[in-house]
mmCIF file of C-alpha atoms in Angstrom:
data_model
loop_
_atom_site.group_PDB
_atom_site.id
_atom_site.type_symbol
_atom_site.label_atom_id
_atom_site.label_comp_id
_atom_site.label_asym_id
_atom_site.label_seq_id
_atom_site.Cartn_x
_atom_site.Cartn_y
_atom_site.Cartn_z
ATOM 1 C CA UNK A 1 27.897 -29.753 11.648
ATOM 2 C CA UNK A 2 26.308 -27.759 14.352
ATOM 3 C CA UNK A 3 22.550 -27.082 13.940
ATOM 4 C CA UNK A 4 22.753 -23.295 13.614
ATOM 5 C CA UNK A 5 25.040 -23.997 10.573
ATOM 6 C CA UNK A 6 22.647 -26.350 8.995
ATOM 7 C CA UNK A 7 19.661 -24.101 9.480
ATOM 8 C CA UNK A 8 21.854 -21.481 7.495
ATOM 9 C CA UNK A 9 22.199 -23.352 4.260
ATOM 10 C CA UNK A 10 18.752 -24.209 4.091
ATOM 11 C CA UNK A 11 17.299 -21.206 5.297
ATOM 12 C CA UNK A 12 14.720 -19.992 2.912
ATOM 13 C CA UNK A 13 12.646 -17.037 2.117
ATOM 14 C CA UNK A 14 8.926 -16.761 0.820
ATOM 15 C CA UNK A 15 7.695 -13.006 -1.517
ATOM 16 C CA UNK A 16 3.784 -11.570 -1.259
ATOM 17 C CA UNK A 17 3.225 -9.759 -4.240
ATOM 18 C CA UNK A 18 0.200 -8.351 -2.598
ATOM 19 C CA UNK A 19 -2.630 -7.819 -5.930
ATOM 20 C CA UNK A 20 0.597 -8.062 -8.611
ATOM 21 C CA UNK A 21 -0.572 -11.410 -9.600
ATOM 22 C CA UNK A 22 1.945 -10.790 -12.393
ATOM 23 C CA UNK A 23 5.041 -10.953 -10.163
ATOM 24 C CA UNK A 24 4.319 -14.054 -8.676
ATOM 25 C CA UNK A 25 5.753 -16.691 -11.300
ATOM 26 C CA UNK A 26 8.938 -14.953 -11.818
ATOM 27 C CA UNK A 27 10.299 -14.348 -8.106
ATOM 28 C CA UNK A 28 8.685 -17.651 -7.226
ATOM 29 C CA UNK A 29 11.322 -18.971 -9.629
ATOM 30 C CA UNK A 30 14.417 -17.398 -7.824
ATOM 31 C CA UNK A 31 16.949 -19.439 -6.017
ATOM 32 C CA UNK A 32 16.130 -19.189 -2.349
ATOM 33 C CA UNK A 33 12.628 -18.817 -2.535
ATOM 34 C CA UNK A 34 10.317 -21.368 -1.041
ATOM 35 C CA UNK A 35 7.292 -19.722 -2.278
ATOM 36 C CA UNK A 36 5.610 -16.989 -3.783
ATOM 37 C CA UNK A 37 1.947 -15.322 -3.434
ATOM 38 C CA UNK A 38 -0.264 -12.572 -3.513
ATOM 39 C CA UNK A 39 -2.503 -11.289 -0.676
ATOM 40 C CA UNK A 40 -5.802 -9.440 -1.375
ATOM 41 C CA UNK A 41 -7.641 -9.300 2.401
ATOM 42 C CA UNK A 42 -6.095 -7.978 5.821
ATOM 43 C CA UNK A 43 -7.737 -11.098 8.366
ATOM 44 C CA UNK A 44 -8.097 -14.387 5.914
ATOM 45 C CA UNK A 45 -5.306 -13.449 3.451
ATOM 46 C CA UNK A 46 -2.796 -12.642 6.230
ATOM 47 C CA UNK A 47 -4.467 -15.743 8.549
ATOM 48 C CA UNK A 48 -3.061 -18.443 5.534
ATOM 49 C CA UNK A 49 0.536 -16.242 5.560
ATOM 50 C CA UNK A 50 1.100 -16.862 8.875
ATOM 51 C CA UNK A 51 -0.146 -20.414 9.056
ATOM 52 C CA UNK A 52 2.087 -20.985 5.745
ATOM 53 C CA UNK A 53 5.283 -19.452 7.400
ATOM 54 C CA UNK A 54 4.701 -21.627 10.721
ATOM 55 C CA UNK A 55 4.386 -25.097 8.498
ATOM 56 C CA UNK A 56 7.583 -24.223 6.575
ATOM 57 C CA UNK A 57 10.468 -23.444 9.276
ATOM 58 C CA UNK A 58 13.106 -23.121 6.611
ATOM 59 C CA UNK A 59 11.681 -19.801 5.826
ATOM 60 C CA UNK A 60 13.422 -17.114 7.683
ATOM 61 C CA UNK A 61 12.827 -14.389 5.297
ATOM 62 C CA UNK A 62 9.657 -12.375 4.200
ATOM 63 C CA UNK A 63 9.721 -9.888 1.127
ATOM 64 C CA UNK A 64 6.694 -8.281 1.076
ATOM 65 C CA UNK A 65 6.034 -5.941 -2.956
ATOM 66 C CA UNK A 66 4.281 -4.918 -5.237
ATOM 67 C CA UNK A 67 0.614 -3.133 -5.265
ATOM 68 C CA UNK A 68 -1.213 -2.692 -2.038
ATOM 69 C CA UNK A 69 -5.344 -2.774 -2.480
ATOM 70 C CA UNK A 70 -6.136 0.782 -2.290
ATOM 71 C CA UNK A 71 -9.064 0.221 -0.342
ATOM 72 C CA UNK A 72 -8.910 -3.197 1.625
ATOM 73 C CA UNK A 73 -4.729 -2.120 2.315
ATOM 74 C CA UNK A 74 -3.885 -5.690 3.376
ATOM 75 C CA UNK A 75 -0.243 -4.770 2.643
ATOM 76 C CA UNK A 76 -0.365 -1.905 5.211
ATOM 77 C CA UNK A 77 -1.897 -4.523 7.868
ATOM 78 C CA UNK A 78 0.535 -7.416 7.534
ATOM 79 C CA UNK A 79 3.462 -5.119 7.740
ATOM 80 C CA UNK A 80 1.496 -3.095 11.000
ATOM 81 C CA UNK A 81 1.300 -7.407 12.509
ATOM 82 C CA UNK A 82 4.614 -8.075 12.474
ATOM 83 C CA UNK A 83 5.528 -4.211 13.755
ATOM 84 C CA UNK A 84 3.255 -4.361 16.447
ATOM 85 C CA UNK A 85 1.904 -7.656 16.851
ATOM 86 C CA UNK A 86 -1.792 -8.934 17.766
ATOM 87 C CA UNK A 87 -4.546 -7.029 20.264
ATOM 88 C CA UNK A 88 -4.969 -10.928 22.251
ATOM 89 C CA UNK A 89 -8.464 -9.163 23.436
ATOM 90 C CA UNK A 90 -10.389 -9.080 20.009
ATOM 91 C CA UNK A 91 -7.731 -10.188 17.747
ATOM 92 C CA UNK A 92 -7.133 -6.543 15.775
ATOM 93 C CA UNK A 93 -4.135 -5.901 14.256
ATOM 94 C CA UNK A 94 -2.580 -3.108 16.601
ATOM 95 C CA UNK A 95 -1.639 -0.099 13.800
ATOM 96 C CA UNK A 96 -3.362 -1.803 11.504
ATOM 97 C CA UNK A 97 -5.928 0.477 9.156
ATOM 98 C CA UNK A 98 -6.991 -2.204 6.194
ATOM 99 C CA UNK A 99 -10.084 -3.253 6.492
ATOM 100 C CA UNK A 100 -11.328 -5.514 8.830
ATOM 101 C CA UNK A 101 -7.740 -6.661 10.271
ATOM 102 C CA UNK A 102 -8.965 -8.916 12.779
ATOM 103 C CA UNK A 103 -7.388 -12.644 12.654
ATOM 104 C CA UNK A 104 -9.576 -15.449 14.628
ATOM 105 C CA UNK A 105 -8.070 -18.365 13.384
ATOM 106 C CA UNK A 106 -4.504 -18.261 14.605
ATOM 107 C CA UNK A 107 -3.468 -17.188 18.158
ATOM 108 C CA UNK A 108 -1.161 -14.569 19.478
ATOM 109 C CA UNK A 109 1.217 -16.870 19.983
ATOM 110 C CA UNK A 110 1.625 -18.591 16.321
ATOM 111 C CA UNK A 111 2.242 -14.894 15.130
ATOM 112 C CA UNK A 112 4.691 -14.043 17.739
ATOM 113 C CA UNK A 113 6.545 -17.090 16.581
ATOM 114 C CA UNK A 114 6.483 -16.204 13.086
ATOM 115 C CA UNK A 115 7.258 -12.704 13.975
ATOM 116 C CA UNK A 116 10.764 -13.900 15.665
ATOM 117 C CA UNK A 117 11.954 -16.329 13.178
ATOM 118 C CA UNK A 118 10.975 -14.612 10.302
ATOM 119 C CA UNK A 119 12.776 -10.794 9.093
ATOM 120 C CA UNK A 120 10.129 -8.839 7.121
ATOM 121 C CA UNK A 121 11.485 -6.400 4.130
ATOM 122 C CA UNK A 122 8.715 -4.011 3.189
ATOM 123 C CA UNK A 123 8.925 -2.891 -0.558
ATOM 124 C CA UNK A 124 5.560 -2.447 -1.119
ATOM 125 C CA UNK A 125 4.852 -0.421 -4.680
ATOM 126 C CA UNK A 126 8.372 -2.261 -5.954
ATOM 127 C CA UNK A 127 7.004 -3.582 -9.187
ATOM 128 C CA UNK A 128 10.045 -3.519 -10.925
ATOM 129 C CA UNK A 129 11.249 -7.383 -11.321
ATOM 130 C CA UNK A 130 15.296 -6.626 -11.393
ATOM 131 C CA UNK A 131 14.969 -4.391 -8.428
ATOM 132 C CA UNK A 132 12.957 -7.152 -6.401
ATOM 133 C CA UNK A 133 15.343 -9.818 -7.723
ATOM 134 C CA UNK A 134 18.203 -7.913 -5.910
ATOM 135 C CA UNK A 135 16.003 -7.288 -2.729
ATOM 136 C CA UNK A 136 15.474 -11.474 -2.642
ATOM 137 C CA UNK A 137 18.880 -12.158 -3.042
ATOM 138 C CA UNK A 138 19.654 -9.707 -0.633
ATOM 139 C CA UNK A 139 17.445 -11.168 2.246
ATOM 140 C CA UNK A 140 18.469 -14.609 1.572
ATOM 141 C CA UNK A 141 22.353 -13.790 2.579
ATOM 142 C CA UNK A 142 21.304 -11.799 5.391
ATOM 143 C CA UNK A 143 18.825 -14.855 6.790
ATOM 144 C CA UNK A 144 21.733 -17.507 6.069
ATOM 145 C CA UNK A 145 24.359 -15.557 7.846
ATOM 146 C CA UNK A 146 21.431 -14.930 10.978
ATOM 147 C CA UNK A 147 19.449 -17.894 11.186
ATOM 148 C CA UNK A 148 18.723 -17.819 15.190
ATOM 149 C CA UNK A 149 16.365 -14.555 15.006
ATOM 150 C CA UNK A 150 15.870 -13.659 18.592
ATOM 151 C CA UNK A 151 12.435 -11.571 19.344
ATOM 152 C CA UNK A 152 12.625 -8.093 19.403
ATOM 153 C CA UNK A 153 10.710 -5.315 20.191
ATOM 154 C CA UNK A 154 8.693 -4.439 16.854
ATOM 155 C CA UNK A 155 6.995 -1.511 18.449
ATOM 156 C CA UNK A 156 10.595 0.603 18.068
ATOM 157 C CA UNK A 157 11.551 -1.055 14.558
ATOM 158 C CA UNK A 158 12.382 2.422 12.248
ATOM 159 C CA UNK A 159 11.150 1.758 8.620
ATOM 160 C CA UNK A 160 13.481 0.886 5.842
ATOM 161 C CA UNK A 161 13.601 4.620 3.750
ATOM 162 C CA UNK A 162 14.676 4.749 0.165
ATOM 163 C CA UNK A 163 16.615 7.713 -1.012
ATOM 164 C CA UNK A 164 18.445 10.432 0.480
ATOM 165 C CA UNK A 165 16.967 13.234 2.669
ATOM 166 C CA UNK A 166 13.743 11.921 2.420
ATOM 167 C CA UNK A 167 11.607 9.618 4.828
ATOM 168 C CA UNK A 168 9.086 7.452 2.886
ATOM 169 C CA UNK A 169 5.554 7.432 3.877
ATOM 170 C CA UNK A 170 2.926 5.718 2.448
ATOM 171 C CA UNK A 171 -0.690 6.929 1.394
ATOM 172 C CA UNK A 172 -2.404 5.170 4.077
ATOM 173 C CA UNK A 173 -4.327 6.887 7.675
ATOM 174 C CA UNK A 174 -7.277 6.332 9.636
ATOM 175 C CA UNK A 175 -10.561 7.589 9.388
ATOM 176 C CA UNK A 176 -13.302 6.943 12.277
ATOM 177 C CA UNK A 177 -16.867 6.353 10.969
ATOM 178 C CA UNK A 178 -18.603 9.418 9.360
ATOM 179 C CA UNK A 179 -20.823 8.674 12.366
ATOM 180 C CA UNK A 180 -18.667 9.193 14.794
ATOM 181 C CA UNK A 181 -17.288 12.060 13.550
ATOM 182 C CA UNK A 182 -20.466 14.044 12.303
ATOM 183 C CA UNK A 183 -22.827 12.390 13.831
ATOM 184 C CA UNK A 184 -24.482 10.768 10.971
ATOM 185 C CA UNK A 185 -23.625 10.405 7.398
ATOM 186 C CA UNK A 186 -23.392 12.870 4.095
ATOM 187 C CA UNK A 187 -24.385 12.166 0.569
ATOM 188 C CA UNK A 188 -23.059 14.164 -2.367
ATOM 189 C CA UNK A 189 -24.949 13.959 -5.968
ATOM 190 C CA UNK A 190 -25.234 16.268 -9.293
ATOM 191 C CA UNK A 191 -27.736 18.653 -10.023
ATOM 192 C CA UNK A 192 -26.996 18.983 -13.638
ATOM 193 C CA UNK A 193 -30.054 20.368 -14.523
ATOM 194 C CA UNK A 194 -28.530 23.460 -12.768
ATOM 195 C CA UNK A 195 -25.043 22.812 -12.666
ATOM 196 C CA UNK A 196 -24.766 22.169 -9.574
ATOM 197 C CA UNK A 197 -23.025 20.048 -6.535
ATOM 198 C CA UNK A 198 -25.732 18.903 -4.014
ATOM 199 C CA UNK A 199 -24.698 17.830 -0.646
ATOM 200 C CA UNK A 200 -26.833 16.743 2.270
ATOM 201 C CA UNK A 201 -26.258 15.823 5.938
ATOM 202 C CA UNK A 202 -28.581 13.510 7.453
ATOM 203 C CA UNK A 203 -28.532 12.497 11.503
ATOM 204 C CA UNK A 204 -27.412 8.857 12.039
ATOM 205 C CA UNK A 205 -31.319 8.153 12.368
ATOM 206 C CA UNK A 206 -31.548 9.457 8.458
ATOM 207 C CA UNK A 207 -33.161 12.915 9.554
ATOM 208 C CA UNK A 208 -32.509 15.757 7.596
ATOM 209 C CA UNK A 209 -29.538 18.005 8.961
ATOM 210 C CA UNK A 210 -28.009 20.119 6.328
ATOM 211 C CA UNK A 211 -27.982 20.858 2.793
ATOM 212 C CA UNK A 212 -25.312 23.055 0.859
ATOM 213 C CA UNK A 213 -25.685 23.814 -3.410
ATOM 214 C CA UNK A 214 -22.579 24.732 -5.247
ATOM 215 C CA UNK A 215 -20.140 24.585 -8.019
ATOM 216 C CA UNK A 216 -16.480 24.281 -6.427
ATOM 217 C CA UNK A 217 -15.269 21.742 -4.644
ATOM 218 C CA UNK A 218 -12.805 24.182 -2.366
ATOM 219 C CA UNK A 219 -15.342 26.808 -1.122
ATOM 220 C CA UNK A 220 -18.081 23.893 -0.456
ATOM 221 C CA UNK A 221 -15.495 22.389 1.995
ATOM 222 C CA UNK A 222 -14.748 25.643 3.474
ATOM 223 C CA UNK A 223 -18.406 26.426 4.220
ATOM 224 C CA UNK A 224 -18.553 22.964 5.961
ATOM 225 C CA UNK A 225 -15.413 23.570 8.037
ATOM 226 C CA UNK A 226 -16.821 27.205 8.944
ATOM 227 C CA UNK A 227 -20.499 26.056 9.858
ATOM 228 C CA UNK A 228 -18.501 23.319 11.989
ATOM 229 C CA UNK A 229 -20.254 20.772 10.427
ATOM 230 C CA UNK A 230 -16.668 18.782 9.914
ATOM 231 C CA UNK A 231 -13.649 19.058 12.487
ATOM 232 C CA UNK A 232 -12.050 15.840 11.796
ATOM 233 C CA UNK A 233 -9.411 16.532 9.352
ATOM 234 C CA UNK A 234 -9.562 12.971 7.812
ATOM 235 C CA UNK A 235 -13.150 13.871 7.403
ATOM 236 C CA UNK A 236 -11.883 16.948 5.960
ATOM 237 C CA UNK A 237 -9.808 15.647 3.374
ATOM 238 C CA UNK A 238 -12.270 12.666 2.434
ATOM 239 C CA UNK A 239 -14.657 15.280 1.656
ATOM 240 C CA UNK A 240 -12.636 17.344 -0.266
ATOM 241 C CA UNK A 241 -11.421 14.685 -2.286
ATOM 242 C CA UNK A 242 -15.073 13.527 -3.071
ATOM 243 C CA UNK A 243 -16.301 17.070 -4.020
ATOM 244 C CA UNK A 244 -13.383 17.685 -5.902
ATOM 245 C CA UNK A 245 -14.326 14.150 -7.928
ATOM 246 C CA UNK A 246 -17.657 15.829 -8.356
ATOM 247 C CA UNK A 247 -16.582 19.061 -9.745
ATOM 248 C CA UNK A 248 -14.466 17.174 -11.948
ATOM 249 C CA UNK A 249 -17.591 15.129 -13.006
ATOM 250 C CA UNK A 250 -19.842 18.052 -13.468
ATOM 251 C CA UNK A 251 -17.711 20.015 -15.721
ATOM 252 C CA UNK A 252 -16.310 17.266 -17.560
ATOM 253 C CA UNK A 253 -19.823 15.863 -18.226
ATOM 254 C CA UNK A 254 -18.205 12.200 -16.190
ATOM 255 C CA UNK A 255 -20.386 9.890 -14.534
ATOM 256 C CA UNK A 256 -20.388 10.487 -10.671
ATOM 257 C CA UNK A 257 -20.944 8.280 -7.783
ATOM 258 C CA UNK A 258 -19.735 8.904 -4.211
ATOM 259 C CA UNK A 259 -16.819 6.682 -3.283
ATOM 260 C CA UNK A 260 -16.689 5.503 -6.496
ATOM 261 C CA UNK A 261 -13.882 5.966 -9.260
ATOM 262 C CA UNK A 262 -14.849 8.692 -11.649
ATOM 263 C CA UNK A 263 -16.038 7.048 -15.470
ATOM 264 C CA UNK A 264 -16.765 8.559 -18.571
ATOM 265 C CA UNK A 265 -20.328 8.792 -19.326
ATOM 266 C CA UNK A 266 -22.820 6.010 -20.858
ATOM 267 C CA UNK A 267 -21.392 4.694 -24.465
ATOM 268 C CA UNK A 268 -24.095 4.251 -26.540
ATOM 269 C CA UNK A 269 -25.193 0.529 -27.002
ATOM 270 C CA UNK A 270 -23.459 -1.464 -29.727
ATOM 271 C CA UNK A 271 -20.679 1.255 -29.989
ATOM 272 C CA UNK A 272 -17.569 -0.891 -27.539
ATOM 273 C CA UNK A 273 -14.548 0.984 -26.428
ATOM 274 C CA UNK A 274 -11.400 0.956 -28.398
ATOM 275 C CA UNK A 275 -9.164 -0.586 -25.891
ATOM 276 C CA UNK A 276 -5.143 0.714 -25.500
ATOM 277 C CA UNK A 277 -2.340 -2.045 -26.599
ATOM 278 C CA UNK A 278 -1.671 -2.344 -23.043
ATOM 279 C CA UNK A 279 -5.768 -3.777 -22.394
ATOM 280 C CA UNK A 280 -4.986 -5.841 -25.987
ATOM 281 C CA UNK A 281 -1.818 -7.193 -24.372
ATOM 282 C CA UNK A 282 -3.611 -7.716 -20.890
ATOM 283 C CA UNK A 283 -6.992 -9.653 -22.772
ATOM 284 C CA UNK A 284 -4.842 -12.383 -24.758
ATOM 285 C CA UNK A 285 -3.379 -13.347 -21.184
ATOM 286 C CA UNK A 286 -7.084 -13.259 -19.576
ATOM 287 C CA UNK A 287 -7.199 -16.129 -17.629
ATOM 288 C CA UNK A 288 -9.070 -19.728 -18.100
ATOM 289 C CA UNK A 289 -12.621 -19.471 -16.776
ATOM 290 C CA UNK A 290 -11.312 -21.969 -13.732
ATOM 291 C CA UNK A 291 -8.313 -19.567 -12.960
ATOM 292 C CA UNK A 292 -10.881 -16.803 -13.249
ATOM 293 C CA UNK A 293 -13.548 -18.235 -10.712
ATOM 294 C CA UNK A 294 -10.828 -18.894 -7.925
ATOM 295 C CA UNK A 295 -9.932 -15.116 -8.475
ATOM 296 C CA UNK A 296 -13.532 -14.583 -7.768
ATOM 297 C CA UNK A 297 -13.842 -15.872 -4.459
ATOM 298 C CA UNK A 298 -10.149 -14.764 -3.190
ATOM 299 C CA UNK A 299 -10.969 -11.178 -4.150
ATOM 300 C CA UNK A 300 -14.247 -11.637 -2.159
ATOM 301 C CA UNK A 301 -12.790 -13.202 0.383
ATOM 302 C CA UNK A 302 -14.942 -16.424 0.044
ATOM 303 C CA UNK A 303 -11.929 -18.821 -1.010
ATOM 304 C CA UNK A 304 -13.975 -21.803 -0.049
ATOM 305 C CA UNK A 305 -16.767 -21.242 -2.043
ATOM 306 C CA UNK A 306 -17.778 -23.099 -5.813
ATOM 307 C CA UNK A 307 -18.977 -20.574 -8.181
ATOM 308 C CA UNK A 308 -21.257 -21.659 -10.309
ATOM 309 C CA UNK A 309 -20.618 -19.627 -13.732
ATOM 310 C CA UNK A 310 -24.148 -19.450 -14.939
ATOM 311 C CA UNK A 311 -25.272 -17.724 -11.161
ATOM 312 C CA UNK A 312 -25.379 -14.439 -10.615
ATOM 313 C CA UNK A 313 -22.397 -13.537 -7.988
ATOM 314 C CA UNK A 314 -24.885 -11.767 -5.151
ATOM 315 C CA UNK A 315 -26.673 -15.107 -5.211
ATOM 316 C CA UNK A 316 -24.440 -17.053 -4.831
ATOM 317 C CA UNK A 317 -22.426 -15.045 -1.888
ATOM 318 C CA UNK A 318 -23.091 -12.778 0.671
ATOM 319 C CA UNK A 319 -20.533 -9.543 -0.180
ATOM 320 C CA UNK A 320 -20.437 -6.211 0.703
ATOM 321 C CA UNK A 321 -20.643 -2.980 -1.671
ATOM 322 C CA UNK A 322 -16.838 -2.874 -0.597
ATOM 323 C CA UNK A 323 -15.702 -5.898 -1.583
ATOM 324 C CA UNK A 324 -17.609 -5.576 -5.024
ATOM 325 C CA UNK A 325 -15.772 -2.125 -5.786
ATOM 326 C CA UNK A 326 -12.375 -4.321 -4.629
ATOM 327 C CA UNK A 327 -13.526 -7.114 -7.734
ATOM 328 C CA UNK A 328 -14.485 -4.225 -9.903
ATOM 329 C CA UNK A 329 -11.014 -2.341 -9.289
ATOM 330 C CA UNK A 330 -9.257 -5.809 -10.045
ATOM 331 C CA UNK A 331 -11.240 -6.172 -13.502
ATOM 332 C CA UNK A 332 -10.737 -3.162 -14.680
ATOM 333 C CA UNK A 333 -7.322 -2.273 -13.364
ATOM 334 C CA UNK A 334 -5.572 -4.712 -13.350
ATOM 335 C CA UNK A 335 -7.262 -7.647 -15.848
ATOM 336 C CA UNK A 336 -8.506 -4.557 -18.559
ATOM 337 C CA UNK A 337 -12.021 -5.575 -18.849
ATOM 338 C CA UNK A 338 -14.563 -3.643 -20.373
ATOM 339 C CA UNK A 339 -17.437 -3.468 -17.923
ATOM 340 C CA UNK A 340 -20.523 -1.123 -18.912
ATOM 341 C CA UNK A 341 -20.344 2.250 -17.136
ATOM 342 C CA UNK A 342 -23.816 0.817 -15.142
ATOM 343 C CA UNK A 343 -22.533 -2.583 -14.238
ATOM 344 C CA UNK A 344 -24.092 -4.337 -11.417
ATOM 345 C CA UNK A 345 -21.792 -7.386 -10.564
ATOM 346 C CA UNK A 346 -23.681 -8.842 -8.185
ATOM 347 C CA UNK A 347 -26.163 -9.592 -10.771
ATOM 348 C CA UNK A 348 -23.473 -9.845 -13.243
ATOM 349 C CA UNK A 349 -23.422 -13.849 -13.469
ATOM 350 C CA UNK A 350 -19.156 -15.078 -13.062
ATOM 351 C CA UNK A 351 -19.580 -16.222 -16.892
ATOM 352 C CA UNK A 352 -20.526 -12.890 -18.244
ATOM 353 C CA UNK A 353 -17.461 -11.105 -16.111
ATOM 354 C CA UNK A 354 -15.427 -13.657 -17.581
ATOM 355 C CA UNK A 355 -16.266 -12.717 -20.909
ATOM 356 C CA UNK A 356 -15.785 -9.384 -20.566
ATOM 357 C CA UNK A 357 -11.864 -10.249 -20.182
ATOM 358 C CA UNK A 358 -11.607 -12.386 -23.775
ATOM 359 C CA UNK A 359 -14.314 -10.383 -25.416
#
């Protein structure tokens, strides 16, 4: 049998489930499928994809689904690599806007390999397990009747669109630095002494630039935009979506906290939360405290690391505030714990998140 037929009846394919952890068992059991993951960061996550799709040859295939991390957007990035491919001069992910999407550990080369052999379905926010079953089977006929994948050019690949009429874009851009495009940085707070929005604009040396009071959201952006303070229109719209959070907050009575989700204000001590069936449902699946600990360090990107249980997290590892609001989003969101409206987790010890999965 010639070896481009025998390549074609073994040819597999692999799924990234991105953060749906919960996808991973079921469409890791499909016929055709070598193997099955999620990905949380855009340079270490996507470094151990690649350097799992060189070892294994017999996958041809890539489906990549489920929920994209709305704030480290490692989906976005591994679907921007094998568009565009690797900057070889600091090893950035060309289109890429996740965060930090630089890969040191495999070269320009390795990827392009991958990149060739390997067809990439994008069907990121696909949660649905019947429609992904049908996008797997799909890809494995296509990669068994292609096997030899020639390189192409991925700069002019056209996105796959679902539904008629319309072209799909997803919620993703780039921002520069509010430093670069303002020239320092602004902070927003309540006032609710006086019912009021503050918001100051200090010079990247943290010198006092302007100050604006208000109560809407809309005509404190305007007055920015007119004063020509803010030109940048992703500046623009991250500002408007961050005074609009603290309008929200201030007439709601919510707890506010730039660039932080909006939550409901302290509950008294001893008084818990009445969780929905859905967090009920979510708690009697919590995982093991071992399952829960390598969660830990993947979500912080420190896979290598031992936690020690009993240790508060922020001594035990060096993480940004980022990465801590990426853990806090995956408690909360997607593992329905009940964390205290003030919770600190890097001096929240791994054995006290834990329990705040099981109760």
């Amino acid at each position: 049998m010639p070896r481009g037929e025998t390549e074609a009846a073994t040819a597999r394919v692999a799924v990234c489930t991105l953060s749906s952890r919960e996808l991973v068992t079921p469409l890791a059991r499909l016929p055709g499928v070598a193997v099955a993951g999620t990905l949380m960061t855009a340079n270490l996550g996507i470094e151990q994809v690649i350097k799992a799709l060189r070892h294994d040859r017999t996958v041809r295939g890539l489906l990549v689904c489920g929920r994209d991390s709305p704030r480290f957007l490692a989906g976005q990035s591994l679907i921007a690599l094998f568009q565009h491919g690797l900057r070889p001069e600091d090893g950035h992910i060309r289109g890429a806007i996740g965060y930090l999407p630089v890969l040191r550990s495999v070269t320009e080369r390795e990827i392009d390999e991958v990149r060739a052999r390997v067809e990439l379905v994008d069907a990121r926010g696909v949660r649905d397990e019947g429609t992904l079953r049908a996008e797997v089977a799909a890809l494995l006929a296509r990669v068994r009747r292609a096997p030899d994948r020639q390189p192409r050019d991925h700069d002019t690949d056209q996105p796959r669109f679902s539904g008629p009429g319309f072209g799909r874009l997803h919620p993703v851009g780039r921002r520069r630095s509010l430093d670069a495009g303002i020239g320092g940085f602004v902070l927003i707070s309540l006032d609710r002494e006086h019912r009021r929005i503050l918001l100051r604009h200090y010079t990247s040396e943290v010198m006092p630039c302007h100050e604006m009071w208000g109560t809407r959201g809309e005509s404190m952006l305007l007055g920015l935009l007119e004063a020509g303070v803010i030109e940048d229109p992703a500046h623009a719209g991250y500002l408007g979506a961050e005074l609009a959070k603290a309008e929200t907050a201030l007439r709601l009575g919510l707890h506010y906290e730039q660039d932080l989700p909006l939550r409901p204000p302290g509950r008294p001590p001893g008084r818990p939360r009445r969780r929905t069936p859905k967090e009920r449902t979510t708690m009697e699946r919590a995982p093991a405290l071992e399952d829960f600990l390598r969660l830990v360090t993947r979500t912080l990107g420190a896979e290598d690391a031992v936690l020690d249980p009993h240790t508060p997290l922020g001594e035990q590892l060096a993480v940004d505030s980022a990465r801590l609001i990426e853990l806090t989003v995956v408690l909360e969101e997607e593992l329905g714990a009940d964390l205290p409206d003030d919770a600190d987790l890097a001096r929240a010890t791994p054995a006290e998140l834990h329990k705040s999965l099981v109760g």
